[in-house]
XYZ file of C-alpha atoms in Angstrom:
360
model
C -40.350 -38.520 -22.648
C -38.591 -37.354 -19.489
C -35.059 -37.310 -20.847
C -35.440 -34.611 -23.475
C -36.705 -32.315 -20.764
C -34.095 -33.105 -18.135
C -31.469 -32.531 -20.807
C -33.046 -29.236 -21.833
C -33.390 -27.965 -18.446
C -29.340 -28.914 -17.552
C -28.738 -27.112 -20.891
C -30.662 -24.066 -19.469
C -28.762 -24.313 -16.245
C -25.154 -24.596 -17.794
C -26.152 -21.435 -20.213
C -26.996 -18.934 -17.398
C -24.296 -16.095 -16.932
C -22.013 -16.634 -13.905
C -22.084 -13.902 -11.493
C -19.216 -11.969 -10.772
C -17.989 -9.590 -7.951
C -15.596 -6.730 -8.161
C -14.498 -4.160 -5.204
C -13.716 -0.874 -6.058
C -10.905 0.755 -5.501
C -9.504 -2.639 -6.099
C -6.878 -2.366 -3.712
C -9.184 -2.394 -0.668
C -10.858 -5.750 -1.663
C -8.764 -7.478 1.218
C -7.553 -4.529 3.054
C -8.991 -1.622 5.258
C -9.178 1.694 3.509
C -7.475 4.671 5.468
C -10.841 6.699 5.928
C -14.608 6.482 6.733
C -17.873 8.246 5.813
C -21.150 8.960 7.378
C -22.628 10.164 4.281
C -24.724 8.906 3.157
C -25.951 6.128 5.357
C -25.679 7.875 8.547
C -28.337 10.420 7.823
C -32.110 10.289 6.992
C -32.374 13.099 5.101
C -29.603 13.000 2.654
C -28.610 12.852 -1.122
C -25.129 11.756 -2.198
C -23.941 11.035 -5.763
C -20.579 8.850 -6.016
C -18.727 9.732 -9.065
C -16.101 6.913 -10.151
C -13.635 7.488 -13.237
C -13.057 4.790 -15.872
C -9.798 4.407 -14.438
C -11.194 3.115 -11.217
C -13.492 0.614 -12.842
C -11.077 -1.851 -14.607
C -12.555 -4.413 -12.499
C -16.163 -4.212 -13.967
C -17.320 -5.592 -17.117
C -17.902 -3.769 -19.961
C -21.864 -4.160 -21.143
C -21.985 -6.300 -18.007
C -25.119 -5.922 -15.899
C -24.722 -4.649 -12.404
C -27.257 -6.596 -9.984
C -26.139 -5.395 -6.712
C -23.904 -3.038 -5.066
C -22.605 -3.186 -1.245
C -20.695 -1.064 1.113
C -19.055 -2.423 4.565
C -18.629 -0.682 7.843
C -15.685 1.240 8.798
C -13.452 -1.226 10.717
C -11.776 1.171 12.757
C -14.452 3.036 14.337
C -16.030 2.395 17.674
C -14.610 -1.043 17.753
C -16.430 -1.934 20.603
C -20.066 -0.905 19.396
C -22.584 -2.600 16.735
C -23.520 0.183 14.404
C -27.196 0.368 13.860
C -29.677 2.737 12.158
C -33.528 3.432 11.720
C -35.409 1.893 9.046
C -36.733 3.928 6.164
C -37.030 4.470 2.351
C -34.030 4.606 0.586
C -33.501 5.509 -3.222
C -30.934 4.547 -5.787
C -30.135 5.577 -9.051
C -27.275 5.091 -11.595
C -25.594 6.493 -14.577
C -22.904 5.725 -16.932
C -20.860 9.186 -16.940
C -18.856 10.798 -19.199
C -16.700 13.767 -17.628
C -14.102 14.636 -14.843
C -15.323 12.181 -12.159
C -13.021 14.295 -9.660
C -14.253 17.421 -10.412
C -18.011 17.145 -11.362
C -20.414 19.997 -11.926
C -22.041 20.684 -8.110
C -25.567 20.370 -10.043
C -26.957 16.975 -9.750
C -27.720 14.656 -12.750
C -31.003 14.744 -14.284
C -33.369 11.540 -14.396
C -33.478 9.777 -17.812
C -31.633 6.852 -18.884
C -28.822 8.159 -21.349
C -25.545 9.169 -20.593
C -25.033 11.233 -17.747
C -28.686 10.727 -16.800
C -29.798 8.701 -13.758
C -31.817 5.771 -13.933
C -33.820 4.549 -10.918
C -32.444 1.075 -9.601
C -33.807 0.783 -6.284
C -36.504 2.253 -4.310
C -37.606 0.575 -1.165
C -37.876 0.529 2.619
C -34.453 -0.649 3.929
C -34.146 -2.262 7.326
C -30.528 -1.517 7.804
C -28.388 -4.564 9.173
C -26.546 -4.245 12.383
C -23.075 -3.778 11.760
C -20.883 -5.477 14.440
C -17.141 -5.171 14.949
C -15.190 -8.234 14.437
C -12.038 -6.116 15.533
C -10.189 -7.787 12.310
C -10.952 -5.437 9.473
C -11.626 -5.194 6.802
C -15.367 -6.057 7.426
C -18.023 -7.888 5.645
C -19.866 -6.052 2.737
C -23.272 -6.233 4.799
C -25.122 -3.026 3.484
C -26.412 -4.474 0.388
C -28.646 -2.954 -2.273
C -30.019 -5.751 -4.502
C -31.423 -3.609 -7.724
C -34.690 -4.057 -8.837
C -33.633 -4.041 -12.454
C -30.018 -4.647 -13.567
C -27.939 -1.696 -14.678
C -26.031 -1.831 -18.011
C -22.251 -0.712 -17.435
C -21.071 0.630 -20.705
C -17.126 0.931 -19.730
C -17.081 4.822 -18.887
C -17.383 6.216 -15.559
C -20.120 5.868 -13.147
C -22.355 7.765 -11.001
C -24.466 6.225 -8.038
C -26.935 8.550 -6.512
C -28.507 7.667 -3.078
C -31.393 9.454 -1.604
C -33.724 9.540 1.454
C -35.922 12.077 2.996
C -37.512 10.948 6.083
C -40.288 12.618 8.103
C -37.478 13.399 10.601
C -33.832 14.318 10.340
C -31.876 12.171 12.691
C -28.301 11.089 12.324
C -26.336 7.863 13.275
C -22.773 6.537 13.642
C -23.452 4.403 10.692
C -19.889 4.827 9.112
C -18.805 2.938 6.085
C -15.259 2.437 4.806
C -13.882 4.951 2.577
C -10.632 6.316 1.070
C -8.707 9.727 0.161
C -5.751 8.091 -1.033
C -2.963 10.454 -1.680
C -4.865 13.393 0.138
C -3.934 13.949 3.799
C -7.134 14.949 4.805
C -6.194 14.093 8.417
C -6.990 11.911 11.185
C -8.750 11.430 14.404
C -9.030 8.753 17.378
C -11.205 8.613 20.434
C -9.724 8.860 24.067
C -11.401 8.681 27.409
C -15.015 7.854 28.049
C -18.234 9.383 27.841
C -20.499 9.586 31.063
C -22.681 7.628 30.705
C -20.761 4.979 28.887
C -23.367 4.540 26.216
C -24.392 8.031 25.940
C -22.916 11.278 24.661
C -20.566 9.878 22.210
C -18.062 12.134 20.452
C -16.972 11.325 16.830
C -14.996 13.682 14.573
C -14.485 13.737 10.773
C -11.125 15.370 10.163
C -10.136 17.760 7.340
C -7.005 19.716 5.939
C -6.282 23.485 5.043
C -8.230 24.772 1.905
C -10.525 21.452 1.994
C -13.980 22.462 0.920
C -14.911 19.308 3.412
C -15.043 20.748 6.672
C -14.072 19.078 9.870
C -16.906 17.877 11.623
C -17.484 17.273 15.521
C -20.508 15.050 16.071
C -22.569 13.969 18.763
C -24.556 10.971 19.081
C -26.765 9.689 22.229
C -27.091 13.067 23.851
C -30.304 14.466 25.871
C -32.920 15.480 23.619
C -33.375 19.100 22.476
C -31.071 20.458 25.075
C -27.857 22.875 25.345
C -24.381 21.684 24.272
C -21.193 22.912 23.803
C -18.489 21.855 21.634
C -15.138 22.204 23.007
C -11.763 22.882 21.156
C -8.289 22.883 22.858
C -4.621 22.630 22.235
C -3.827 20.249 24.950
C -4.988 17.107 26.636
C -2.511 16.898 29.476
C -3.333 20.696 30.881
C -5.843 23.190 31.022
C -4.684 26.300 32.836
C -3.454 24.991 36.601
C -5.402 21.891 35.925
C -4.037 18.539 35.018
C -5.891 16.354 32.440
C -7.816 14.263 32.478
C -9.602 16.026 35.193
C -11.775 13.640 37.206
C -15.288 15.081 38.131
C -16.657 12.413 40.207
C -16.121 14.187 43.401
C -18.372 17.046 42.162
C -21.511 14.452 41.560
C -20.530 13.477 38.165
C -19.354 9.924 38.503
C -17.392 8.723 35.599
C -16.974 12.202 33.747
C -13.654 13.948 33.076
C -12.449 16.922 31.366
C -10.315 15.600 28.625
C -9.545 18.637 26.395
C -8.374 22.070 27.330
C -11.308 24.539 26.799
C -9.709 27.023 24.803
C -12.374 27.437 22.228
C -16.087 27.054 23.290
C -18.849 26.589 20.703
C -22.476 26.337 21.883
C -25.329 24.575 20.057
C -28.377 22.694 20.599
C -29.039 18.960 20.283
C -31.761 17.440 17.909
C -34.946 15.803 19.070
C -32.537 12.517 18.299
C -30.013 13.750 20.750
C -27.565 14.135 18.111
C -25.568 17.551 17.395
C -22.912 18.544 15.042
C -20.403 21.337 14.712
C -18.479 22.355 11.452
C -15.340 24.195 10.548
C -13.853 25.042 7.396
C -10.172 25.058 7.622
C -8.583 27.987 6.076
C -6.049 27.560 3.316
C -3.125 28.267 5.361
C 0.064 25.887 5.212
C 0.802 26.982 8.786
C -2.355 24.755 9.846
C -1.156 21.585 8.315
C -0.608 18.856 10.857
C -1.960 20.699 13.540
C -3.211 18.580 16.458
C -6.387 19.565 18.215
C -8.496 17.886 21.189
C -12.201 18.114 21.297
C -14.824 17.229 23.581
C -18.719 17.481 24.228
C -20.531 19.130 27.119
C -24.206 18.758 27.580
C -26.722 19.834 29.719
C -29.073 16.576 30.964
C -31.774 17.663 33.101
C -32.270 13.956 34.311
C -29.437 14.208 36.172
C -28.898 15.516 39.584
C -25.903 17.455 38.305
C -26.953 18.229 35.079
C -23.783 18.441 33.348
C -22.448 15.486 31.390
C -19.529 15.012 29.235
C -18.577 12.951 25.862
C -15.064 11.239 25.382
C -12.331 12.945 24.028
C -11.623 13.427 20.465
C -7.968 13.636 19.279
C -7.798 15.054 15.673
C -4.821 15.821 13.465
C -5.433 17.973 10.656
C -4.231 16.895 7.378
C -0.622 18.124 5.583
C -2.405 18.425 2.076
C -3.379 21.873 1.162
C -6.689 21.964 -0.816
C -8.563 19.446 -2.575
C -5.634 17.858 -4.689
C -5.050 14.318 -4.529
C -7.130 11.582 -3.841
C -8.489 8.442 -5.905
C -10.384 9.428 -9.265
C -13.808 10.099 -7.545
C -15.998 12.564 -5.724
C -18.894 12.697 -3.542
C -21.547 15.525 -4.585
C -23.664 15.647 -1.217
C -26.338 17.613 0.718
C -27.755 16.852 4.203
C -31.208 17.882 6.130
C -33.093 20.392 3.928
C -30.344 20.720 1.429
C -31.054 17.029 0.571
C -33.660 18.309 -1.899
C -31.632 20.989 -3.528
C -30.483 20.791 -7.099
C -26.839 21.506 -6.292
C -24.573 19.786 -3.585
C -21.492 20.207 -1.617
C -18.416 18.721 -3.482
C -15.743 16.559 -1.665
C -13.306 15.479 -4.660
C -10.829 12.593 -4.245
C -13.217 10.532 -1.956
C -14.284 7.082 -2.725
C -16.928 4.845 -0.606
C -15.111 0.851 -0.749
C -17.837 -0.402 -2.871
C -18.577 -4.169 -4.123
C -20.419 -4.628 -7.218
C -21.866 -7.835 -8.336
C -22.355 -8.118 -12.212
C -23.770 -10.742 -14.696
């Protein structure tokens, strides 16, 4: 009597569809992409729709059911740090999309279930994984969303909508791998050290002339609700008569240094999280293409005997592309902070988060 049951069980197991995975863009399946993104996972209040054109999705099976999507940390940012962020509710919706994926409307897609309408596939509290650096990019796909219900891909373009609106609007250095292929949107690298080493971390997101996505200077780990100044300069070797870096240890600021010429000073205030951000739209002026800048944060820290502290330096080179042209056939439509609840977002054409899809 057991033999037919066992045989039927084996037949059932054999008939189960095999899971497959595909990475988009496919050329970065085993290599690190040249960019990074803090949107959406670096924010607690954020909405972000990733649009992919059909041309980028040939690795997906038409009518296959997507059961999981995943992302990986950027392999070049903060190599000695493990990236972390606070847990919280997160929503993911998806849509089969027909339209220009690199230049979609700035109005977010509506909910529904039809073509160009968003279907809810994930809504849960996420305990975000720590993302260590292996110093051997690309990293593993550790940021994973197992969908509550499979999403059927129809062989068209695709929209993936992420949304979170927490009680506080904290931000984190939770950067994931991304690409802006063929669009030179600039580059940056940290230099020097912050004081103290684990605090006042400076981070930059470069841009290029005429890009709607601004140049951003971001501060993490600063003092809470305190005065801060973003510094922009044209040199990291001299500031007036001073040679840089200029060591401030003799003035009671052990381990601190002036790392950038203080040509432009931009005051702001840190949030209750100790974070701050300054943004700059780069004019569509070809003379700015490839311009090299140096940046640093200065903050007031009342807990210190000498209450002035400094971040690491940020070596920024503006991109040589003019405008938003180029890049993969993809786009991000996004908003952070209070704008996350708006019906419209800011458009960043030609940007793709490196995404792993699991399908049945």
